[in-house]
Amino acid sequence: MTSRRSTRDRVPVRPGALLSCAVLLALLPACSANPSPDTGMAPAALAPLRVNAPTPDPRVGLAPGLFDAGEAIWNLRLVSTTPPSEVFVGSTNSDLAFTGDYVIQGNYDGIQIWDISTPTGPQSVVTYVCPASQSDVSVHGDLLFVSGEGLGGRLDCGDQGVEEAVSHDRLRGIRIFDISDITAPEYVANVQTCRGSHTHTALEHPGDDENVYIYVSGSSAVRPAEELAGCSGLSPEEDPNTALFRIEVIRVPLADPASAEIVSSPRIFEDLVAPPTHGLAPADIEEIEQARARGAFVMEVRGQPRVMRDRQVTDLLEQIVRQRGGEGPPTAADSATLRQMIPQLEAQIPPRGDTGPTQCHDITVYPAIGLAGGACGGYGMLIDIRDPGNPFRLSAVADSNFSYWHSATFNNDGTAIMFTDEWGGGGSPKCRESDPMEWGANAVFTIEDGDMVFQSYYKMPAPQTTLENCVAHNGSLIPIPGRDIMIQGWYQGGISLIDWTDPADPVEIAFFDRGPVDAQVMRSGGSWSVYWYNGLIVNSEIARGLDIFELVPSEVMTQNEIDAANSVRLTELNSQGQPIFEWPATYALARAYLDQLERHRGLGAARIAEARDELAQAEAMAWPARGAALRSLADALSSDALGALDGAKVAKLADAVRDLAAS
């Protein structure tokens, strides 16, 4: 990983017992260094992925602008950029869900539904105003689920907000819509929760066709019991039924979604201690010293200096003016009084507790393997979801380099998981030149016997300015066969395409970025989330609307690999409900494996050329000769696998050819 500045204070994680190829030579033919029967001596080792990224990095120094910012792109094609509907301009676009030809885009003020059947010109189908903050979205069949957490969200979707501290008009939880007519969503139900829903996860359990389950992650303060009965923000010692240290599981009967209800509140955080943390970055320290020099108000918060927010300072100064019976703007004496009060304010801040997180930020379920990855503030968790109503924690990891575990993605075979770190909470610049590369990065773990074993970090490598809220955020796998490829949003760091097939060495292989939203002040913008869906890469741009990209052939990805990926077709997608990718029998799939074997020298060059020729000849034949030729080639490749350096990949190639013969 490219490093701008490095730290080495990661909390040790139990090391995995990884056997080298030399140890396995006697056990696995795939590791053999013996000559291939057709090609002579094979290479001594697989060739690494070679990436020739543009130099200098074109993402550095891009011109600012809202809809006219400078752009940099590498190994992607920008298909279209569509601005938000007028009513949502200036309001934050959030997450995405997909169904059929439609993408549903959350917004802090509601939802936007786009028809993307013509990717070059997405069409707005619905602009549904329903303020909720942050309107995380997911779909299941004819149902749409939308998160609500803000204090101003209303049951009736009104935009007038809620002024009262306690109100039965307030919505904090999950809204349920019927989208059988997607041009006219029907609000059919809601489920209120004690802490609202910052995010949620739709779980389509393979053993239950009658219900869909919603895992709710609420990160706000607990609402008063007067507003929702049973809500308590006390510690577990004071109240064993506290709304803290738990998630909510909602069961939605598909035959009667209006009867959806909370069926359990699993306490998956029990017994966790406070995680280790890191201090301030060099740029943050410099910023605080500059603030002190210009007379800003600075206070200590749990041992770290923080510049007081303008609104907080204004409120306190107004109180001081009122207390002395004065009128008009605060005086210099009032400011001096506030400075004298800062030690008292610091003393009122409760000390950091010795317990772990009280909630998750995001949970990614992978029903095909019965596991979920919980990104839970101070910890990353592996969760057993085989009983959908009663998930339980298998293992948890903490890391002093991580600030806020935000989201998780499994690789397709479920042997590894990547967590993101939303250092700075999405509103701060955390990709500056001096920021450590391990801070605000992704962390990759292999999954071994129910535990997670640390392998590496990955951080978007291009330094960003202090005017860009660059933070690791949401992404998804792209179904390139035989590889683990993920597209990920980094707010104003743009989007980054990552190859993490080798979990110990993730590599950037494509990117897109824009300049800052504003040339003078920090304004929120960039990629909230970017997901692959049926051959398209769709990006929710916080300030600028919707982007659509496509993969293009390059030195690190062939057209065959792209065609094989695009042969995977989904009817819907919620990225936090991760689907397993399965590839249909296509010639592109077989050729993609051949391309990968050539790239990494996993099979001799002469044999690869022969196999390509034989595959092309078979494709040109009529049945039944084609089937016989394909079966013969598959049998020969199975024999080749015994002596190939990458025998596992050759075996996949043989299976792909055999499937063609049977299709």
XYZ file of C-alpha atoms in Angstrom:
663
model
C 0.000 0.000 0.000
C 1.239 3.462 -0.867
C 2.059 5.262 2.341
C 1.996 8.956 3.017
C 2.670 8.590 6.718
C 2.767 5.348 8.668
C 2.039 4.255 12.221
C 2.526 0.847 13.763
C 0.360 0.826 16.873
C -2.170 -1.757 15.734
C -3.512 -3.900 18.527
C -2.202 -7.437 17.990
C -4.725 -9.908 16.637
C -4.307 -13.646 17.050
C -2.042 -14.703 14.160
C -3.302 -17.206 11.664
C -1.463 -20.403 10.805
C -0.865 -19.810 7.110
C 1.052 -22.584 5.370
C 3.438 -21.721 2.579
C 3.331 -23.392 -0.801
C 6.598 -25.143 0.025
C 4.999 -26.799 3.076
C 2.010 -27.872 1.009
C 3.945 -29.319 -1.943
C 3.524 -32.842 -0.709
C -0.185 -32.326 -0.003
C -1.678 -30.214 -2.771
C -0.876 -30.724 -6.448
C -1.966 -27.136 -7.074
C 1.199 -25.957 -5.342
C 3.471 -28.232 -7.308
C 6.521 -26.779 -9.036
C 6.827 -29.869 -11.245
C 6.856 -29.402 -15.013
C 3.507 -29.233 -16.750
C 3.201 -32.241 -19.048
C 2.515 -29.939 -22.008
C 4.648 -26.876 -21.378
C 7.906 -27.765 -19.675
C 9.070 -26.140 -16.468
C 6.477 -23.854 -14.896
C 7.463 -20.551 -13.246
C 8.707 -20.734 -9.659
C 5.892 -18.510 -8.348
C 2.722 -16.844 -9.512
C 3.353 -13.418 -10.954
C 1.971 -10.587 -8.827
C -0.667 -8.209 -10.134
C 1.202 -5.434 -11.935
C -0.475 -2.033 -11.759
C 0.859 1.004 -13.578
C -1.178 3.793 -12.026
C -1.005 7.240 -13.624
C 1.860 9.410 -12.369
C 1.498 12.063 -11.130
C -1.875 11.155 -9.673
C -4.466 13.209 -11.587
C -6.743 13.339 -8.527
C -4.407 15.842 -6.891
C -5.230 19.497 -7.592
C -8.626 19.089 -9.268
C -10.598 22.287 -9.796
C -13.492 22.892 -7.362
C -17.168 23.285 -8.222
C -20.595 21.864 -7.465
C -21.666 20.738 -10.936
C -18.553 21.830 -12.837
C -15.683 20.454 -10.738
C -12.583 19.014 -12.349
C -12.621 15.235 -12.821
C -10.040 12.457 -12.949
C -10.788 8.936 -14.138
C -8.720 5.804 -14.693
C -9.833 2.354 -15.914
C -13.532 3.345 -15.723
C -15.942 5.015 -18.135
C -18.364 7.660 -16.891
C -21.653 6.830 -18.602
C -23.821 9.598 -17.153
C -24.175 12.159 -14.392
C -27.675 13.213 -13.389
C -28.295 16.070 -10.947
C -30.769 15.602 -8.108
C -34.390 16.631 -8.461
C -34.850 20.301 -7.663
C -36.532 19.637 -4.332
C -33.482 17.649 -3.155
C -30.778 20.074 -4.288
C -28.823 21.017 -1.169
C -30.084 18.012 0.799
C -27.849 15.009 1.424
C -28.209 12.016 -0.890
C -27.566 8.779 0.999
C -27.692 5.059 0.236
C -28.953 3.025 -2.733
C -31.094 -0.057 -3.310
C -31.949 -1.712 -6.641
C -34.955 -3.530 -8.053
C -35.517 -4.432 -11.694
C -34.554 -1.453 -13.861
C -34.776 0.960 -10.938
C -32.410 2.408 -8.387
C -33.856 3.872 -5.188
C -31.728 6.667 -3.737
C -32.188 7.741 -0.148
C -32.067 11.410 0.764
C -32.253 13.080 4.164
C -35.550 14.579 2.974
C -37.041 11.450 1.381
C -36.382 9.080 -1.509
C -35.680 9.447 -5.217
C -36.465 6.607 -7.649
C -34.621 6.501 -10.973
C -35.246 4.367 -14.059
C -31.762 3.332 -15.239
C -32.832 1.074 -18.103
C -31.107 3.654 -20.331
C -27.896 4.251 -18.367
C -26.870 7.210 -20.504
C -30.010 9.064 -19.418
C -31.558 7.960 -16.089
C -35.126 9.183 -15.690
C -36.723 10.352 -12.463
C -39.751 8.207 -11.652
C -40.601 9.409 -8.153
C -39.461 12.235 -5.904
C -41.023 11.364 -2.555
C -40.579 13.994 0.140
C -40.536 12.378 3.582
C -37.835 13.802 5.880
C -36.262 11.173 8.104
C -32.464 11.499 8.310
C -30.847 9.528 6.819
C -33.306 7.462 4.791
C -31.205 4.321 4.429
C -33.091 2.147 1.925
C -33.544 -1.536 1.069
C -36.002 -3.567 -0.988
C -37.579 -7.001 -0.913
C -39.992 -7.847 -3.693
C -42.788 -5.275 -3.564
C -41.624 -3.803 -0.248
C -39.368 -0.831 0.381
C -37.866 -0.160 3.821
C -36.595 3.284 4.826
C -34.690 4.225 7.996
C -35.579 7.237 10.117
C -33.520 8.532 13.029
C -33.676 12.338 13.145
C -35.814 14.099 15.725
C -37.711 15.956 12.992
C -39.082 12.928 11.142
C -42.868 12.669 11.242
C -45.233 9.703 10.989
C -47.169 11.579 8.301
C -44.021 12.416 6.253
C -44.703 16.118 6.780
C -41.836 18.549 6.327
C -42.766 20.839 9.227
C -40.610 18.868 11.687
C -41.340 18.114 15.337
C -40.625 20.857 17.854
C -41.689 19.095 21.046
C -39.208 17.118 23.145
C -41.841 14.406 23.491
C -44.216 13.830 20.596
C -46.342 10.984 19.317
C -46.077 12.460 15.827
C -42.359 11.626 15.667
C -41.036 8.762 13.513
C -37.827 7.086 14.603
C -37.539 3.579 13.217
C -38.458 1.844 9.953
C -40.998 2.982 7.384
C -42.510 0.302 5.122
C -43.762 1.123 1.630
C -45.598 -0.992 -0.946
C -43.866 -0.439 -4.307
C -45.856 -2.923 -6.395
C -46.524 0.209 -8.459
C -43.070 1.761 -8.218
C -44.333 5.019 -9.688
C -46.617 5.453 -6.663
C -45.108 4.120 -3.407
C -47.768 3.478 -0.757
C -46.811 4.057 2.879
C -48.291 1.016 4.628
C -46.664 0.763 8.054
C -43.885 1.769 10.369
C -42.098 0.150 13.283
C -40.908 2.516 15.993
C -37.674 1.801 17.869
C -36.114 3.348 20.952
C -33.043 4.749 19.196
C -34.390 5.164 15.689
C -32.739 3.610 12.674
C -29.497 5.111 11.441
C -29.124 2.155 9.101
C -30.840 -1.173 8.680
C -30.260 -4.502 6.952
C -32.854 -6.589 5.110
C -32.248 -10.315 5.676
C -33.835 -12.714 3.227
C -33.261 -15.954 5.082
C -32.990 -19.057 2.867
C -35.010 -21.108 5.368
C -37.950 -18.699 5.630
C -40.014 -17.782 2.574
C -42.823 -16.165 4.549
C -40.937 -13.318 6.235
C -38.168 -10.830 5.706
C -36.120 -9.739 8.722
C -34.822 -6.246 9.356
C -31.789 -5.719 11.584
C -31.947 -2.174 12.917
C -28.856 -0.201 13.904
C -29.844 2.882 15.891
C -27.070 5.189 17.008
C -28.994 8.150 18.416
C -29.949 8.870 22.020
C -32.708 6.775 23.565
C -36.099 8.451 23.224
C -38.197 9.126 26.340
C -40.445 6.363 27.633
C -43.273 8.912 27.495
C -42.845 8.943 23.719
C -42.374 5.190 23.232
C -43.168 2.840 26.090
C -40.374 0.597 27.279
C -37.479 2.804 26.198
C -34.685 3.177 28.730
C -31.243 4.718 28.428
C -29.975 3.433 31.754
C -26.962 1.180 32.113
C -27.545 -2.588 32.135
C -26.761 -2.599 35.864
C -29.551 -0.114 36.473
C -32.017 -1.600 33.983
C -31.502 -5.026 32.388
C -34.033 -4.026 29.716
C -32.096 -0.943 28.608
C -32.260 0.048 24.945
C -28.465 0.263 24.946
C -26.099 -2.597 23.999
C -28.533 -4.227 21.589
C -29.867 -4.249 18.061
C -33.517 -4.694 17.080
C -34.822 -7.514 14.881
C -38.051 -6.749 13.035
C -39.979 -9.561 11.370
C -42.078 -8.479 8.382
C -44.685 -11.046 7.270
C -44.766 -10.838 3.494
C -48.486 -11.597 3.408
C -49.236 -8.796 5.877
C -46.401 -6.256 6.089
C -48.558 -3.896 8.162
C -48.221 -6.370 11.047
C -44.424 -6.058 11.144
C -43.043 -5.952 14.682
C -39.901 -6.249 16.760
C -39.428 -9.907 17.666
C -36.110 -9.763 19.504
C -33.422 -7.390 20.753
C -30.179 -9.399 20.726
C -27.479 -8.086 23.057
C -24.519 -8.850 20.825
C -22.235 -6.369 22.641
C -22.148 -8.035 26.047
C -18.770 -8.338 27.805
C -16.882 -6.092 25.365
C -14.476 -3.604 26.905
C -13.672 -0.133 25.625
C -11.562 -0.440 22.457
C -8.145 1.197 22.088
C -8.077 4.514 20.257
C -5.557 6.751 18.541
C -4.877 10.418 19.147
C -5.140 13.367 16.820
C -3.532 13.425 13.408
C -0.748 15.962 12.768
C -3.064 18.084 10.626
C -5.700 18.096 13.374
C -3.155 19.229 15.960
C -1.961 22.002 13.645
C -5.566 23.089 13.038
C -6.222 23.316 16.775
C -3.090 25.368 17.362
C -4.129 27.725 14.577
C -7.572 28.003 16.171
C -5.997 28.876 19.519
C -3.845 31.527 17.846
C -6.869 33.252 16.320
C -8.717 33.211 19.637
C -11.104 30.280 19.124
C -12.513 28.493 22.152
C -10.802 25.143 22.759
C -11.706 22.599 25.433
C -10.470 19.176 26.470
C -12.872 16.329 25.699
C -11.806 13.045 27.268
C -8.151 13.990 27.064
C -8.130 15.457 23.560
C -8.418 19.147 22.617
C -11.448 20.100 20.545
C -12.394 23.415 18.972
C -15.831 24.331 20.288
C -18.504 24.546 17.618
C -19.725 27.995 16.619
C -23.306 27.175 17.609
C -22.203 25.975 21.038
C -20.153 29.138 21.605
C -23.031 31.359 20.467
C -25.508 29.651 22.805
C -23.174 29.929 25.799
C -22.384 33.586 25.152
C -26.100 34.367 24.855
C -26.658 32.701 28.241
C -23.875 34.785 29.778
C -25.404 37.994 28.382
C -28.834 37.081 29.789
C -27.409 36.155 33.196
C -25.811 39.591 33.584
C -29.050 41.245 32.448
C -27.484 42.647 29.318
C -28.740 43.126 25.768
C -27.167 43.119 22.354
C -24.098 41.235 21.151
C -21.629 39.670 23.638
C -18.756 41.835 24.801
C -15.080 41.051 25.256
C -15.810 40.610 28.947
C -18.457 38.004 28.119
C -15.893 36.112 26.036
C -13.450 36.262 28.951
C -16.149 34.850 31.227
C -16.716 31.965 28.832
C -12.997 31.160 28.787
C -13.039 31.026 32.577
C -16.006 28.620 32.408
C -14.263 26.103 30.140
C -12.756 24.041 33.010
C -16.255 23.730 34.486
C -17.642 22.609 31.134
C -14.867 20.038 30.794
C -15.679 18.663 34.235
C -19.303 18.093 33.175
C -18.322 15.777 30.315
C -18.780 12.206 31.505
C -15.565 10.200 31.373
C -15.196 7.589 28.707
C -16.639 4.362 30.027
C -14.851 1.053 30.192
C -17.463 -0.781 28.130
C -17.559 -1.388 24.415
C -20.047 -0.083 21.828
C -23.743 0.195 22.576
C -24.849 -0.267 18.958
C -23.707 -1.171 15.446
C -23.408 1.338 12.661
C -24.014 -1.197 9.917
C -24.528 -4.941 9.612
C -23.873 -6.814 6.370
C -25.591 -10.192 6.210
C -24.437 -12.973 3.918
C -27.297 -15.493 4.108
C -25.591 -18.021 1.817
C -22.953 -18.694 4.485
C -25.026 -17.915 7.585
C -22.781 -15.055 8.712
C -22.961 -11.308 9.160
C -20.264 -8.701 9.558
C -21.080 -6.097 12.180
C -19.332 -2.741 11.945
C -20.059 -1.574 15.442
C -18.335 1.668 16.341
C -15.339 0.429 18.279
C -15.383 -3.186 17.076
C -15.723 -5.341 14.009
C -17.837 -8.428 14.646
C -18.549 -11.777 13.079
C -22.165 -12.753 13.761
C -24.011 -16.060 13.348
C -27.374 -15.430 11.594
C -28.507 -18.986 10.925
C -31.429 -18.315 13.265
C -32.511 -14.962 11.794
C -34.425 -13.847 14.862
C -31.626 -14.622 17.270
C -28.246 -13.623 15.861
C -25.257 -13.978 18.168
C -21.668 -12.815 18.156
C -18.985 -15.326 17.205
C -15.948 -13.061 17.525
C -14.944 -9.410 17.720
C -11.802 -7.462 16.866
C -10.600 -3.994 17.862
C -7.752 -1.914 16.486
C -6.175 1.269 17.820
C -5.742 2.475 14.234
C -9.516 2.378 13.713
C -11.709 5.234 14.867
C -15.230 4.129 13.859
C -16.006 0.731 12.346
C -18.554 1.687 9.702
C -19.415 -1.090 7.225
C -18.378 -4.577 6.135
C -18.089 -6.637 2.942
C -17.354 -10.365 2.606
C -15.495 -11.833 -0.324
C -17.637 -14.119 -2.441
C -16.491 -17.414 -0.937
C -16.850 -16.098 2.618
C -13.220 -16.634 3.595
C -12.378 -12.962 4.155
C -14.057 -9.753 5.258
C -13.191 -6.091 4.757
C -14.251 -3.419 7.267
C -14.227 0.341 6.666
C -13.282 3.063 9.154
C -15.358 6.256 9.036
C -12.737 8.329 10.857
C -14.117 11.812 11.329
C -17.740 10.713 10.922
C -18.102 11.673 7.274
C -17.778 15.416 7.797
C -14.022 15.848 8.111
C -11.020 15.729 5.769
C -9.128 12.562 6.685
C -7.109 11.880 3.524
C -4.707 14.805 3.864
C -1.038 14.485 2.985
C 0.010 14.055 6.622
C -2.779 11.681 7.698
C -1.505 8.187 8.556
C -2.422 5.637 5.933
C -3.596 3.166 8.598
C -6.073 5.709 9.992
C -9.395 5.916 8.186
C -8.454 2.889 6.100
C -10.109 -0.438 5.367
C -8.948 -3.463 7.334
C -8.934 -6.932 5.755
C -9.316 -10.097 7.821
C -9.405 -13.736 6.853
C -12.074 -15.853 8.544
C -10.558 -18.889 10.213
C -12.565 -21.243 12.441
C -15.008 -18.506 13.416
C -12.283 -15.961 14.183
C -11.040 -12.988 12.181
C -7.305 -12.795 11.510
C -5.879 -9.442 10.429
C -4.131 -9.315 7.066
C -3.741 -5.735 5.822
C -4.991 -2.161 5.500
C -6.115 -0.347 2.376
C -6.648 3.394 2.027
C -7.464 5.417 -1.068
C -3.911 6.601 -1.882
C -4.387 10.083 -3.421
C -3.979 12.899 -0.869
C -7.017 15.173 -0.675
C -7.390 18.773 0.441
C -8.673 20.167 3.732
C -11.839 21.196 1.852
C -12.787 17.591 1.009
C -14.541 15.313 3.478
C -12.612 12.229 2.409
C -13.679 9.224 4.482
C -13.967 5.487 3.821
C -17.596 4.640 3.088
C -19.882 2.150 1.319
C -19.152 -0.203 -1.554
C -19.806 -3.666 -2.957
C -18.206 -6.597 -4.696
C -18.064 -6.776 -8.488
C -18.501 -10.358 -9.778
C -15.211 -10.746 -11.625
C -14.785 -14.552 -11.502
C -11.754 -15.848 -9.661
C -10.982 -12.467 -8.092
C -12.162 -10.365 -5.149
C -12.875 -6.924 -6.605
C -14.681 -4.184 -4.674
C -15.845 -0.718 -5.697
C -15.964 1.728 -2.788
C -17.011 5.310 -2.119
C -14.756 7.704 -0.187
C -17.001 10.779 -0.017
C -14.934 13.588 -1.607
C -12.076 11.151 -2.104
C -14.154 9.812 -5.005
C -14.527 6.117 -5.803
C -11.815 3.486 -5.758
C -11.777 0.021 -7.339
C -9.846 -2.416 -5.136
C -8.428 -5.850 -5.929
C -8.152 -7.708 -2.609
C -7.835 -11.223 -4.002
C -4.662 -11.378 -1.963
C -5.999 -10.242 1.437
C -2.474 -9.335 2.528
C -1.949 -6.954 -0.395
C -5.034 -5.047 -1.621
C -4.332 -2.887 -4.666
C -6.189 0.004 -6.320
C -6.916 -0.765 -9.993
C -9.280 2.075 -11.014
C -10.665 5.354 -9.710
C -12.837 8.402 -10.287
C -12.660 11.693 -8.403
C -13.881 15.267 -8.538
C -12.473 18.450 -7.057
C -13.909 20.012 -3.882
C -17.537 21.135 -3.890
C -16.447 24.612 -2.792
C -13.176 26.475 -3.249
C -13.391 28.386 0.043
C -15.113 26.312 2.729
C -15.788 22.682 3.513
C -19.090 21.561 2.012
C -20.329 17.997 2.090
C -20.181 16.028 -1.133
C -18.734 13.010 -2.884
C -19.590 9.320 -2.975
C -21.855 8.149 -0.159
C -22.115 4.688 -1.695
C -21.248 3.046 -4.991
C -22.475 -0.406 -6.007
C -22.250 -2.788 -8.954
C -25.613 -3.822 -10.411
C -26.087 -5.807 -13.615
C -23.088 -4.431 -15.465
C -23.370 -0.879 -14.135
C -21.536 0.869 -11.319
C -23.979 3.302 -9.711
C -22.776 6.081 -7.433
C -24.876 8.093 -4.977
C -23.239 11.524 -5.010
C -24.058 13.352 -1.787
C -24.450 16.772 -3.410
C -24.421 16.158 -7.155
C -27.008 13.426 -7.776
C -26.404 10.086 -9.478
C -23.400 8.827 -11.469
C -23.252 5.687 -13.603
C -19.977 4.058 -14.657
C -18.849 0.997 -16.582
C -15.689 -1.067 -16.370
C -13.316 -0.828 -19.319
C -10.587 -3.268 -20.397
C -7.125 -2.481 -19.080
C -3.854 -4.148 -18.165
C -5.495 -5.316 -14.919
C -8.872 -6.424 -16.310
C -9.746 -7.950 -19.673
C -12.929 -7.678 -21.666
C -13.515 -11.384 -21.003
C -13.466 -10.740 -17.258
C -15.883 -7.835 -17.678
C -18.200 -9.899 -19.893
C -18.171 -12.759 -17.382
C -19.040 -10.332 -14.564
C -21.862 -8.848 -16.607
C -23.332 -12.307 -17.206
C -24.389 -12.276 -13.539
C -27.893 -10.820 -13.378
C -29.716 -9.760 -10.234
C -33.404 -8.975 -9.805
C -32.686 -6.739 -6.802
C -29.775 -5.685 -4.637
C -29.311 -4.413 -1.119
C -25.587 -4.251 -0.622
C -25.944 -4.930 3.112
C -27.845 -8.092 2.176
C -24.923 -9.526 0.253
C -25.819 -12.004 -2.518
C -23.602 -14.897 -3.500
C -22.387 -14.569 -7.084
C -22.749 -17.599 -9.352
C -21.699 -17.474 -12.994
C -23.674 -19.031 -15.841
C -21.834 -21.145 -18.381
C -20.376 -18.755 -20.955
C -17.326 -18.696 -23.165
C -16.427 -15.385 -21.533
C -16.128 -17.161 -18.172
C -13.709 -19.756 -19.535
C -11.694 -17.103 -21.330
C -11.608 -14.948 -18.201
C -9.906 -17.793 -16.338
C -7.443 -18.198 -19.210
C -6.674 -14.475 -19.063
C -6.006 -14.710 -15.333
C -3.763 -17.729 -15.760
C -1.783 -15.793 -18.353
C -1.575 -12.647 -16.177
C -0.212 -14.540 -13.191
C 1.667 -17.248 -15.127
C -0.357 -19.974 -13.445
C -0.089 -22.214 -16.503
C 2.492 -22.351 -19.243
C 2.065 -19.841 -22.061
C 2.047 -22.482 -24.793
C -0.689 -24.481 -23.082
C -2.792 -21.336 -22.575
C -2.522 -20.565 -26.292
C -3.503 -24.136 -27.169
C -6.506 -24.019 -24.832
C -7.671 -20.748 -26.349
C -7.463 -22.212 -29.830
C -9.300 -25.387 -28.819
C -12.026 -23.338 -27.111
C -12.494 -21.158 -30.192
C -12.616 -24.203 -32.472
C -15.214 -25.884 -30.269
C -17.360 -22.737 -30.180
C -17.427 -22.707 -33.994
C -18.600 -26.334 -34.210
C -22.160 -27.564 -34.441
C -23.662 -29.962 -31.924
C -22.925 -32.752 -31.056
C -19.316 -32.239 -32.181
C -19.086 -29.093 -30.053
C -20.041 -30.954 -26.883
C -17.514 -33.700 -27.537
C -14.721 -31.183 -28.187
C -15.554 -29.249 -25.006
C -15.607 -32.418 -22.901
C -12.252 -33.453 -24.326
C -10.785 -30.034 -23.531
C -12.216 -30.102 -19.995
C -10.660 -33.537 -19.340
C -7.283 -32.326 -20.613
C -7.437 -29.224 -18.432
C -8.249 -31.335 -15.376
C -5.034 -33.228 -16.054
C -3.163 -29.946 -16.541
C -4.317 -28.803 -13.105
C -2.236 -31.529 -11.460
C 1.003 -29.937 -12.632
C 0.090 -26.281 -12.972
C 1.387 -23.623 -10.621
C -2.181 -22.365 -10.155
C -3.902 -25.706 -10.193
C -6.998 -24.360 -8.445
C -7.609 -21.811 -11.204
C -7.006 -24.417 -13.928
C -9.548 -26.651 -12.186
C -12.081 -23.798 -12.271
C -11.346 -23.388 -15.965
C -11.937 -27.099 -16.535
C -15.274 -26.890 -14.696
C -16.305 -23.861 -16.760
C -15.551 -25.710 -20.002
C -17.363 -28.802 -18.760
C -20.416 -26.666 -17.937
C -20.335 -25.311 -21.485
C -20.410 -28.878 -22.775
C -23.511 -29.565 -20.673
C -25.324 -26.350 -21.608
